[in-house]
Amino acid sequence: MKFYKSILASTLLLTMSQGAFAHSNYSDELILQKTENLKLSTDKINDFVIEAGSGKLKVIASDVDSIEVVAEIYQRKAHNDYCLDLKKIGNKAKLESASCNHNRDTRIDLTIEVPENLNLDVEDGSGSINISGVASLKLKDGSGSINIRNVNGKVEIDDGSGSIDIKHVENDVSIDDGSGSIHVRNVSGKVTVSDGSGSINVNKANSFELLSDGSGSVNVDNIAGKVIMDD
C-alpha cells in the first residue's frame, strides 16, 4: 500500500510539474495584440529603406503606386513601447519597425506591397525574409532564412546566419555569408560568394567566383562563363 501511494504521489507531482512548466512556457509566448496598417504614396520615390528588428518580413512587388504595410504586433501583454513609422525622406521612403528602449517583449511581423520599380535597402535583425519582384535589393541580415525571387537588378546580401535561397535574378548576385546553406539558381549575371560555413549550390549563372569558403560542399553547374574558386 505504501509503495502504491508513493507511485501515486510521484505521478501526481510529475503531472503538476509538467502542467506548471507548460503554463510557464505559454505565459512566455508572444501573442498577436494588434495589427497596424501604413500607406505611403511613391510619387517621386525611387528607393525604399527598411530597418526592421525581430519578426518576419515579406515584401511583394506588384503594379501599385504606393507602399502598403501590414504590421502584426506580437507581445506578451499589450503595450505601446515599440517603434513603427513609414515616411518620405527626399526621394526615399523609410520604414522603421522595432522594439524600443531595449524592450525585447515585442515582435513585429511585416507584410509589405511595393511598386515594381523600387530599389530595396533592408537592414533586418532576425526572422525569416521573403522578397520578390523588386527592382534591386541590398540586404543586411542578422539571422533567419532568406528567400529572394524575380529581381531585375543587382542583389547584394550580407548575412549572419540562416539559409539563403535565390532564384531568377536579371543581374549580378553578391553574397557574404556567415553560416547556413546557399542555393542560387537562374542568374543572368555573375554570382560572387564569401562563405563561412554551409553548403553552396549554384545552378545556371553567367559566371561564378568563390572568394572564400570555410567549410561545406560547393556544387556549381551550368555556368556560361568563368568559374573561379578560392585556393
Coordinates of C-alpha atoms in Angstrom, one line a residue:
M1 CA 0.0 0.0 0.0
K2 CA 2.8 2.4 0.9
F3 CA 4.6 1.5 -2.4
Y4 CA 1.3 2.3 -4.3
K5 CA 0.9 5.6 -2.5
S6 CA 4.5 6.5 -3.3
I7 CA 4.0 5.9 -7.0
L8 CA 0.7 7.8 -7.0
A9 CA 2.3 10.8 -5.2
S10 CA 5.2 10.8 -7.6
T11 CA 2.9 10.6 -10.7
L12 CA 0.8 13.4 -9.3
L13 CA 3.8 15.6 -8.6
L14 CA 5.2 14.9 -12.1
T15 CA 1.8 15.8 -13.7
M16 CA 1.6 19.1 -11.7
S17 CA 5.2 19.9 -12.6
Q18 CA 4.5 19.4 -16.3
G19 CA 1.4 21.5 -16.1
A20 CA 3.2 24.3 -14.4
F21 CA 6.0 24.1 -16.9
A22 CA 3.6 24.2 -19.8
H23 CA 1.7 27.1 -18.3
S24 CA 5.1 28.9 -17.7
N25 CA 6.0 28.3 -21.4
Y26 CA 2.6 29.5 -22.6
S27 CA 2.9 32.7 -20.5
D28 CA 6.2 33.4 -22.1
E29 CA 4.8 33.3 -25.6
L30 CA 4.3 36.4 -27.7
I31 CA 0.7 36.9 -28.6
L32 CA -0.8 38.9 -31.5
Q33 CA -2.1 42.0 -29.8
K34 CA -3.0 44.2 -32.7
T35 CA -2.5 44.9 -36.4
E36 CA -1.5 48.3 -37.9
N37 CA -1.8 49.4 -41.5
L38 CA 0.5 52.1 -43.0
K39 CA 0.4 53.6 -46.5
L40 CA 2.7 56.0 -48.4
S41 CA 2.5 57.3 -52.0
T42 CA 5.6 56.5 -54.0
D43 CA 5.4 59.6 -56.3
K44 CA 9.0 60.7 -57.0
I45 CA 10.3 57.9 -54.8
N46 CA 13.0 55.6 -56.2
D47 CA 14.3 53.9 -53.1
F48 CA 12.8 52.1 -50.1
V49 CA 14.8 51.7 -46.9
I50 CA 13.6 49.2 -44.3
E51 CA 15.0 49.0 -40.8
A52 CA 13.4 46.1 -39.0
G53 CA 14.2 44.3 -35.7
S54 CA 12.7 41.0 -34.7
G55 CA 9.9 39.5 -36.8
K56 CA 9.1 38.0 -40.2
L57 CA 9.5 40.2 -43.3
K58 CA 7.6 39.7 -46.5
V59 CA 7.9 42.1 -49.5
I60 CA 6.0 41.6 -52.7
A61 CA 6.3 44.0 -55.7
S62 CA 3.2 44.5 -57.9
D63 CA 1.6 47.0 -60.2
V64 CA 0.8 49.6 -57.5
D65 CA 1.8 53.3 -56.9
S66 CA 2.2 53.2 -53.1
I67 CA 3.8 51.3 -50.3
E68 CA 1.3 49.4 -48.1
V69 CA 2.4 47.9 -44.9
V70 CA 0.6 45.4 -42.7
A71 CA 2.3 45.2 -39.3
E72 CA 1.3 42.5 -36.8
I73 CA 2.4 43.4 -33.3
Y74 CA 3.2 40.4 -31.0
Q75 CA 3.7 40.9 -27.3
R76 CA 3.2 39.1 -24.0
K77 CA 1.0 41.9 -22.8
A78 CA -0.3 44.8 -25.0
H79 CA 1.7 48.0 -24.7
N80 CA 2.9 50.8 -27.0
D81 CA 6.6 50.6 -26.3
Y82 CA 7.6 49.8 -29.9
C83 CA 8.6 51.8 -33.0
L84 CA 6.7 51.7 -36.2
D85 CA 6.9 54.5 -38.7
L86 CA 6.7 55.0 -42.5
K87 CA 7.8 58.3 -44.0
K88 CA 9.2 60.0 -47.1
I89 CA 12.8 61.5 -46.9
G90 CA 13.8 63.2 -50.1
N91 CA 13.4 60.7 -52.9
K92 CA 13.4 57.8 -50.5
A93 CA 10.8 56.1 -48.4
K94 CA 11.8 54.7 -45.0
L95 CA 10.1 52.2 -42.7
E96 CA 11.3 51.7 -39.1
S97 CA 9.9 48.7 -37.3
A98 CA 11.4 47.5 -34.0
S99 CA 11.0 47.3 -30.2
C100 CA 12.2 50.4 -28.4
N101 CA 14.2 51.2 -25.3
H102 CA 15.9 47.8 -25.4
N103 CA 12.5 46.2 -24.8
R104 CA 12.6 42.7 -26.2
D105 CA 9.0 42.0 -25.4
T106 CA 7.8 42.8 -28.9
R107 CA 8.0 41.1 -32.3
I108 CA 6.6 42.8 -35.4
D109 CA 5.8 40.7 -38.5
L110 CA 5.7 42.8 -41.7
T111 CA 3.9 42.1 -45.0
I112 CA 4.6 44.9 -47.5
E113 CA 3.4 45.6 -51.0
V114 CA 5.6 47.9 -53.1
P115 CA 5.8 49.1 -56.7
E116 CA 8.0 47.0 -59.1
N117 CA 10.3 49.9 -59.8
L118 CA 11.5 50.4 -56.2
N119 CA 15.1 49.7 -55.2
L120 CA 15.1 48.0 -51.8
D121 CA 17.7 48.6 -49.0
V122 CA 17.0 46.4 -46.0
E123 CA 18.6 46.0 -42.6
D124 CA 17.0 43.3 -40.6
G125 CA 17.6 41.8 -37.1
S126 CA 16.1 38.4 -37.0
G127 CA 13.3 36.4 -38.6
S128 CA 12.5 34.9 -42.0
I129 CA 12.7 37.1 -45.1
N130 CA 10.8 36.7 -48.3
I131 CA 11.2 39.2 -51.1
S132 CA 10.0 39.1 -54.7
G133 CA 9.7 41.3 -57.8
V134 CA 11.6 44.4 -56.7
A135 CA 13.9 46.4 -58.9
S136 CA 17.1 45.7 -56.9
L137 CA 18.0 44.5 -53.4
K138 CA 20.6 45.3 -50.8
L139 CA 20.1 43.3 -47.7
K140 CA 22.0 43.1 -44.3
D141 CA 20.5 40.4 -42.1
G142 CA 21.4 39.1 -38.6
S143 CA 19.7 35.7 -38.6
G144 CA 16.8 33.8 -40.2
S145 CA 16.1 32.2 -43.6
I146 CA 16.2 34.4 -46.7
N147 CA 14.2 33.7 -49.9
I148 CA 14.6 36.0 -52.9
R149 CA 12.7 35.7 -56.2
N150 CA 12.4 37.6 -59.5
V151 CA 14.7 40.7 -59.1
N152 CA 15.5 42.8 -62.1
G153 CA 18.7 44.5 -60.8
K154 CA 21.6 43.6 -58.5
V155 CA 21.2 41.5 -55.3
E156 CA 23.7 42.1 -52.5
I157 CA 23.4 40.1 -49.3
D158 CA 25.4 40.4 -46.1
D159 CA 24.1 37.7 -43.8
G160 CA 25.0 36.4 -40.3
S161 CA 23.3 33.0 -40.2
G162 CA 20.4 31.1 -41.8
S163 CA 19.7 29.6 -45.2
I164 CA 19.8 31.7 -48.4
D165 CA 17.7 30.7 -51.5
I166 CA 17.8 33.0 -54.5
K167 CA 16.1 32.4 -57.9
H168 CA 15.6 34.4 -61.1
V169 CA 17.8 37.5 -60.9
E170 CA 18.4 39.5 -64.1
N171 CA 21.8 40.9 -62.9
D172 CA 24.7 40.1 -60.5
V173 CA 24.3 38.4 -57.1
S174 CA 26.8 39.0 -54.3
I175 CA 26.7 37.1 -51.0
D176 CA 28.7 37.5 -47.9
D177 CA 27.5 34.8 -45.5
G178 CA 28.5 33.6 -42.0
S179 CA 26.7 30.3 -41.8
G180 CA 23.9 28.4 -43.5
S181 CA 23.2 26.7 -46.8
I182 CA 23.2 28.8 -50.0
H183 CA 21.1 28.0 -53.1
V184 CA 21.3 30.2 -56.2
R185 CA 19.5 29.5 -59.5
N186 CA 18.9 31.2 -62.8
V187 CA 21.0 34.3 -62.5
S188 CA 21.8 36.4 -65.7
G189 CA 24.9 38.0 -64.2
K190 CA 27.8 37.0 -62.0
V191 CA 27.4 35.2 -58.7
T192 CA 30.1 36.0 -56.1
V193 CA 30.2 34.3 -52.7
S194 CA 32.2 34.7 -49.5
D195 CA 31.1 32.0 -47.0
G196 CA 31.9 30.9 -43.5
S197 CA 30.2 27.5 -43.3
G198 CA 27.4 25.6 -45.1
S199 CA 26.9 24.1 -48.5
I200 CA 26.9 26.3 -51.6
N201 CA 24.9 25.3 -54.7
V202 CA 24.8 27.5 -57.8
N203 CA 22.9 26.4 -60.9
K204 CA 22.8 28.4 -64.1
A205 CA 24.6 31.8 -64.0
N206 CA 26.7 33.8 -66.3
S207 CA 29.9 33.4 -64.2
F208 CA 30.8 32.3 -60.6
E209 CA 33.5 33.4 -58.2
L210 CA 34.1 31.9 -54.7
L211 CA 36.1 34.4 -52.8
S212 CA 36.4 32.4 -49.6
D213 CA 34.9 29.3 -48.1
G214 CA 35.3 28.0 -44.5
S215 CA 33.6 24.6 -44.6
G216 CA 30.8 22.9 -46.6
S217 CA 30.4 21.4 -50.0
V218 CA 30.4 23.5 -53.2
N219 CA 28.4 22.5 -56.2
V220 CA 28.4 24.6 -59.4
D221 CA 26.5 23.7 -62.6
N222 CA 25.5 25.3 -65.9
I223 CA 27.8 28.3 -65.7
A224 CA 28.2 30.1 -69.1
G225 CA 31.5 31.9 -68.4
K226 CA 34.3 31.7 -65.9
V227 CA 34.3 29.7 -62.7
I228 CA 36.9 31.0 -60.1
M229 CA 37.3 29.1 -56.9
D230 CA 39.3 30.2 -53.8
D231 CA 42.6 28.5 -53.2

